[in-house]
Short mmCIF file of the C-alpha atoms (twelve columns), coordinates in Angstrom:
data_MODEL
# 
_entry.id   MODEL 
# 
loop_
_atom_site.group_PDB 
_atom_site.id 
_atom_site.type_symbol 
_atom_site.label_atom_id 
_atom_site.label_alt_id 
_atom_site.label_comp_id 
_atom_site.label_asym_id 
_atom_site.label_seq_id 
_atom_site.Cartn_x 
_atom_site.Cartn_y 
_atom_site.Cartn_z 
_atom_site.pdbx_PDB_model_num 
ATOM 1   C CA . UNK A 1   -13.533 8.932   -15.178 1 
ATOM 2   C CA . UNK A 2   -15.158 5.520   -15.043 1 
ATOM 3   C CA . UNK A 3   -14.093 2.657   -17.257 1 
ATOM 4   C CA . UNK A 4   -15.671 -0.693  -18.083 1 
ATOM 5   C CA . UNK A 5   -13.286 -3.631  -18.410 1 
ATOM 6   C CA . UNK A 6   -13.929 -7.275  -19.232 1 
ATOM 7   C CA . UNK A 7   -11.713 -10.004 -17.778 1 
ATOM 8   C CA . UNK A 8   -11.534 -13.560 -19.129 1 
ATOM 9   C CA . UNK A 9   -10.784 -15.498 -15.955 1 
ATOM 10  C CA . UNK A 10  -7.633  -17.593 -16.420 1 
ATOM 11  C CA . UNK A 11  -7.056  -21.080 -15.020 1 
ATOM 12  C CA . UNK A 12  -4.584  -19.649 -12.501 1 
ATOM 13  C CA . UNK A 13  -6.527  -16.538 -11.492 1 
ATOM 14  C CA . UNK A 14  -6.569  -15.952 -7.732  1 
ATOM 15  C CA . UNK A 15  -10.400 -15.676 -7.748  1 
ATOM 16  C CA . UNK A 16  -11.202 -19.185 -9.010  1 
ATOM 17  C CA . UNK A 17  -13.888 -20.928 -6.895  1 
ATOM 18  C CA . UNK A 18  -14.855 -17.722 -5.108  1 
ATOM 19  C CA . UNK A 19  -18.209 -15.971 -5.158  1 
ATOM 20  C CA . UNK A 20  -18.236 -12.522 -6.714  1 
ATOM 21  C CA . UNK A 21  -19.649 -11.024 -3.507  1 
ATOM 22  C CA . UNK A 22  -16.673 -12.434 -1.538  1 
ATOM 23  C CA . UNK A 23  -14.165 -10.339 -3.486  1 
ATOM 24  C CA . UNK A 24  -12.969 -7.395  -1.428  1 
ATOM 25  C CA . UNK A 25  -13.277 -4.739  -4.072  1 
ATOM 26  C CA . UNK A 26  -12.284 -1.175  -3.204  1 
ATOM 27  C CA . UNK A 27  -14.931 1.518   -2.997  1 
ATOM 28  C CA . UNK A 28  -16.198 2.551   -6.426  1 
ATOM 29  C CA . UNK A 29  -15.533 -0.847  -8.041  1 
ATOM 30  C CA . UNK A 30  -18.642 -2.734  -9.184  1 
ATOM 31  C CA . UNK A 31  -18.861 -6.164  -10.811 1 
ATOM 32  C CA . UNK A 32  -21.658 -5.614  -13.299 1 
ATOM 33  C CA . UNK A 33  -21.915 -8.750  -15.459 1 
ATOM 34  C CA . UNK A 34  -20.701 -12.314 -15.743 1 
ATOM 35  C CA . UNK A 35  -20.892 -14.553 -18.790 1 
ATOM 36  C CA . UNK A 36  -20.194 -18.287 -18.913 1 
ATOM 37  C CA . UNK A 37  -20.212 -20.132 -22.214 1 
ATOM 38  C CA . UNK A 38  -21.776 -17.082 -23.930 1 
ATOM 39  C CA . UNK A 39  -24.689 -16.972 -21.474 1 
ATOM 40  C CA . UNK A 40  -25.302 -14.094 -19.078 1 
ATOM 41  C CA . UNK A 41  -25.415 -15.029 -15.407 1 
ATOM 42  C CA . UNK A 42  -28.452 -13.399 -13.815 1 
ATOM 43  C CA . UNK A 43  -27.232 -13.211 -10.208 1 
ATOM 44  C CA . UNK A 44  -23.763 -11.693 -10.434 1 
ATOM 45  C CA . UNK A 45  -23.077 -11.347 -6.698  1 
ATOM 46  C CA . UNK A 46  -23.749 -14.998 -5.839  1 
ATOM 47  C CA . UNK A 47  -21.946 -16.391 -8.884  1 
ATOM 48  C CA . UNK A 48  -19.097 -18.861 -8.224  1 
ATOM 49  C CA . UNK A 49  -16.193 -17.820 -10.495 1 
ATOM 50  C CA . UNK A 50  -14.724 -20.487 -12.778 1 
ATOM 51  C CA . UNK A 51  -11.948 -20.486 -15.385 1 
ATOM 52  C CA . UNK A 52  -13.174 -19.083 -18.693 1 
ATOM 53  C CA . UNK A 53  -15.843 -16.859 -17.143 1 
ATOM 54  C CA . UNK A 54  -16.032 -13.356 -18.555 1 
ATOM 55  C CA . UNK A 55  -16.358 -10.873 -15.695 1 
ATOM 56  C CA . UNK A 56  -17.169 -7.205  -16.385 1 
ATOM 57  C CA . UNK A 57  -16.172 -4.474  -13.970 1 
ATOM 58  C CA . UNK A 58  -16.927 -0.768  -13.867 1 
ATOM 59  C CA . UNK A 59  -14.510 1.322   -11.853 1 
ATOM 60  C CA . UNK A 60  -12.601 4.598   -11.694 1 
ATOM 61  C CA . UNK A 61  -9.532  4.527   -13.956 1 
ATOM 62  C CA . UNK A 62  -7.198  5.035   -10.998 1 
ATOM 63  C CA . UNK A 63  -8.437  1.797   -9.353  1 
ATOM 64  C CA . UNK A 64  -7.945  -0.364  -12.429 1 
ATOM 65  C CA . UNK A 65  -4.514  -1.486  -11.211 1 
ATOM 66  C CA . UNK A 66  -6.073  -2.862  -7.999  1 
ATOM 67  C CA . UNK A 67  -8.732  -4.731  -9.982  1 
ATOM 68  C CA . UNK A 68  -5.987  -6.199  -12.200 1 
ATOM 69  C CA . UNK A 69  -4.197  -7.450  -9.087  1 
ATOM 70  C CA . UNK A 70  -7.425  -9.008  -7.822  1 
ATOM 71  C CA . UNK A 71  -8.412  -10.857 -10.987 1 
ATOM 72  C CA . UNK A 72  -5.325  -11.521 -13.092 1 
ATOM 73  C CA . UNK A 73  -2.692  -14.204 -12.530 1 
ATOM 74  C CA . UNK A 74  0.526   -12.869 -11.003 1 
ATOM 75  C CA . UNK A 75  2.519   -13.075 -14.253 1 
ATOM 76  C CA . UNK A 76  -0.044  -10.945 -16.137 1 
ATOM 77  C CA . UNK A 77  -0.005  -8.296  -13.388 1 
ATOM 78  C CA . UNK A 78  3.795   -8.178  -13.626 1 
ATOM 79  C CA . UNK A 79  3.568   -7.620  -17.403 1 
ATOM 80  C CA . UNK A 80  1.132   -4.731  -16.889 1 
ATOM 81  C CA . UNK A 81  3.395   -3.187  -14.241 1 
ATOM 82  C CA . UNK A 82  6.348   -3.461  -16.596 1 
ATOM 83  C CA . UNK A 83  4.400   -1.767  -19.413 1 
ATOM 84  C CA . UNK A 84  3.405   1.014   -17.025 1 
ATOM 85  C CA . UNK A 85  7.053   1.632   -16.126 1 
ATOM 86  C CA . UNK A 86  8.817   1.002   -19.441 1 
ATOM 87  C CA . UNK A 87  6.191   2.156   -21.938 1 
ATOM 88  C CA . UNK A 88  3.786   0.649   -24.406 1 
ATOM 89  C CA . UNK A 89  6.243   -0.637  -27.018 1 
ATOM 90  C CA . UNK A 90  9.648   -2.293  -26.954 1 
ATOM 91  C CA . UNK A 91  12.310  -1.270  -29.474 1 
ATOM 92  C CA . UNK A 92  15.753  -2.711  -30.112 1 
ATOM 93  C CA . UNK A 93  18.757  -0.546  -29.342 1 
ATOM 94  C CA . UNK A 94  19.925  -0.758  -32.961 1 
ATOM 95  C CA . UNK A 95  16.843  1.089   -34.252 1 
ATOM 96  C CA . UNK A 96  17.762  4.410   -35.883 1 
ATOM 97  C CA . UNK A 97  16.673  7.534   -33.974 1 
ATOM 98  C CA . UNK A 98  15.482  9.376   -37.090 1 
ATOM 99  C CA . UNK A 99  13.309  6.491   -38.236 1 
ATOM 100 C CA . UNK A 100 11.717  6.105   -34.810 1 
ATOM 101 C CA . UNK A 101 10.984  9.829   -34.550 1 
ATOM 102 C CA . UNK A 102 9.597   9.901   -38.099 1 
ATOM 103 C CA . UNK A 103 7.115   7.248   -37.018 1 
ATOM 104 C CA . UNK A 104 6.226   8.610   -33.565 1 
ATOM 105 C CA . UNK A 105 7.080   12.329  -33.676 1 
ATOM 106 C CA . UNK A 106 9.778   14.412  -32.048 1 
ATOM 107 C CA . UNK A 107 12.841  16.283  -33.309 1 
ATOM 108 C CA . UNK A 108 16.555  16.015  -32.633 1 
ATOM 109 C CA . UNK A 109 19.607  17.550  -34.374 1 
ATOM 110 C CA . UNK A 110 20.504  15.983  -37.742 1 
ATOM 111 C CA . UNK A 111 23.618  14.327  -36.312 1 
ATOM 112 C CA . UNK A 112 21.501  12.522  -33.697 1 
ATOM 113 C CA . UNK A 113 19.001  11.315  -36.333 1 
ATOM 114 C CA . UNK A 114 21.677  9.017   -37.781 1 
ATOM 115 C CA . UNK A 115 22.510  7.383   -34.419 1 
ATOM 116 C CA . UNK A 116 21.013  4.189   -33.103 1 
ATOM 117 C CA . UNK A 117 18.830  4.486   -30.021 1 
ATOM 118 C CA . UNK A 118 21.593  2.772   -28.017 1 
ATOM 119 C CA . UNK A 119 24.176  5.334   -29.179 1 
ATOM 120 C CA . UNK A 120 21.789  8.222   -28.491 1 
ATOM 121 C CA . UNK A 121 21.134  7.004   -24.932 1 
ATOM 122 C CA . UNK A 122 24.853  6.429   -24.378 1 
ATOM 123 C CA . UNK A 123 25.725  9.984   -25.447 1 
ATOM 124 C CA . UNK A 124 22.912  11.488  -23.373 1 
ATOM 125 C CA . UNK A 125 23.922  9.576   -20.229 1 
ATOM 126 C CA . UNK A 126 27.694  9.781   -20.749 1 
ATOM 127 C CA . UNK A 127 28.168  6.027   -21.263 1 
ATOM 128 C CA . UNK A 128 26.507  5.231   -17.933 1 
ATOM 129 C CA . UNK A 129 23.039  4.091   -18.970 1 
ATOM 130 C CA . UNK A 130 21.123  1.976   -16.484 1 
ATOM 131 C CA . UNK A 131 17.649  0.429   -16.834 1 
ATOM 132 C CA . UNK A 132 15.010  3.060   -16.175 1 
ATOM 133 C CA . UNK A 133 16.974  6.014   -17.609 1 
ATOM 134 C CA . UNK A 134 14.558  8.187   -19.606 1 
ATOM 135 C CA . UNK A 135 14.765  10.658  -22.449 1 
ATOM 136 C CA . UNK A 136 11.860  12.864  -23.486 1 
ATOM 137 C CA . UNK A 137 11.780  14.073  -27.102 1 
ATOM 138 C CA . UNK A 138 8.618   16.036  -27.688 1 
ATOM 139 C CA . UNK A 139 5.764   13.625  -27.029 1 
ATOM 140 C CA . UNK A 140 8.053   10.574  -27.169 1 
ATOM 141 C CA . UNK A 141 9.493   9.007   -24.030 1 
ATOM 142 C CA . UNK A 142 12.327  6.486   -24.391 1 
ATOM 143 C CA . UNK A 143 13.233  4.295   -21.405 1 
ATOM 144 C CA . UNK A 144 16.295  2.056   -21.151 1 
ATOM 145 C CA . UNK A 145 14.877  -1.411  -20.524 1 
ATOM 146 C CA . UNK A 146 17.689  -3.924  -21.065 1 
ATOM 147 C CA . UNK A 147 21.337  -2.865  -20.753 1 
ATOM 148 C CA . UNK A 148 24.135  -5.416  -21.278 1 
ATOM 149 C CA . UNK A 149 27.231  -5.840  -19.084 1 
ATOM 150 C CA . UNK A 150 29.124  -3.310  -21.255 1 
ATOM 151 C CA . UNK A 151 26.489  -0.612  -20.747 1 
ATOM 152 C CA . UNK A 152 25.005  -0.981  -24.254 1 
ATOM 153 C CA . UNK A 153 21.243  -0.498  -24.428 1 
ATOM 154 C CA . UNK A 154 19.781  -3.629  -25.986 1 
ATOM 155 C CA . UNK A 155 16.085  -2.750  -25.596 1 
ATOM 156 C CA . UNK A 156 14.131  0.401   -24.871 1 
ATOM 157 C CA . UNK A 157 10.555  1.061   -23.948 1 
ATOM 158 C CA . UNK A 158 8.686   3.704   -25.903 1 
ATOM 159 C CA . UNK A 159 5.653   5.686   -24.814 1 
ATOM 160 C CA . UNK A 160 3.943   8.370   -26.854 1 
ATOM 161 C CA . UNK A 161 2.390   11.046  -24.663 1 
ATOM 162 C CA . UNK A 162 -0.681  12.949  -25.767 1 
# 
């Protein structure tokens, strides 16, 4: 599946002051449009990229990560990688399991519904939770994200699978 993505070029993007045709894009990736100050640039390939430019790319979904690495500042790429690993949302460990599952789906025994997410993870992993531990409840995936020095889950990532 192909996707079209627009990138607002940041001041610290690694492609500043480079021509579009100098970017070593993987096969299947095409830079299709550039806008500067709300005006379309007619010659995309020879355009010199500047901060604030809006650069549109069409590419296969599986190559989007590579395009992100090419165009985004390092800190933004790291945030995307973290979201890919830990899920789309961050929840606090003191959130109540039943309330989370009511909002996002999934079923657990009644006793577990009253627990906090931190308690639920602790029980599931026998008090040895480490970042990256995962629990799947129906279409919901919970991932331990931040665990304190006592092994208490402070934050979890949440992803809802289709």
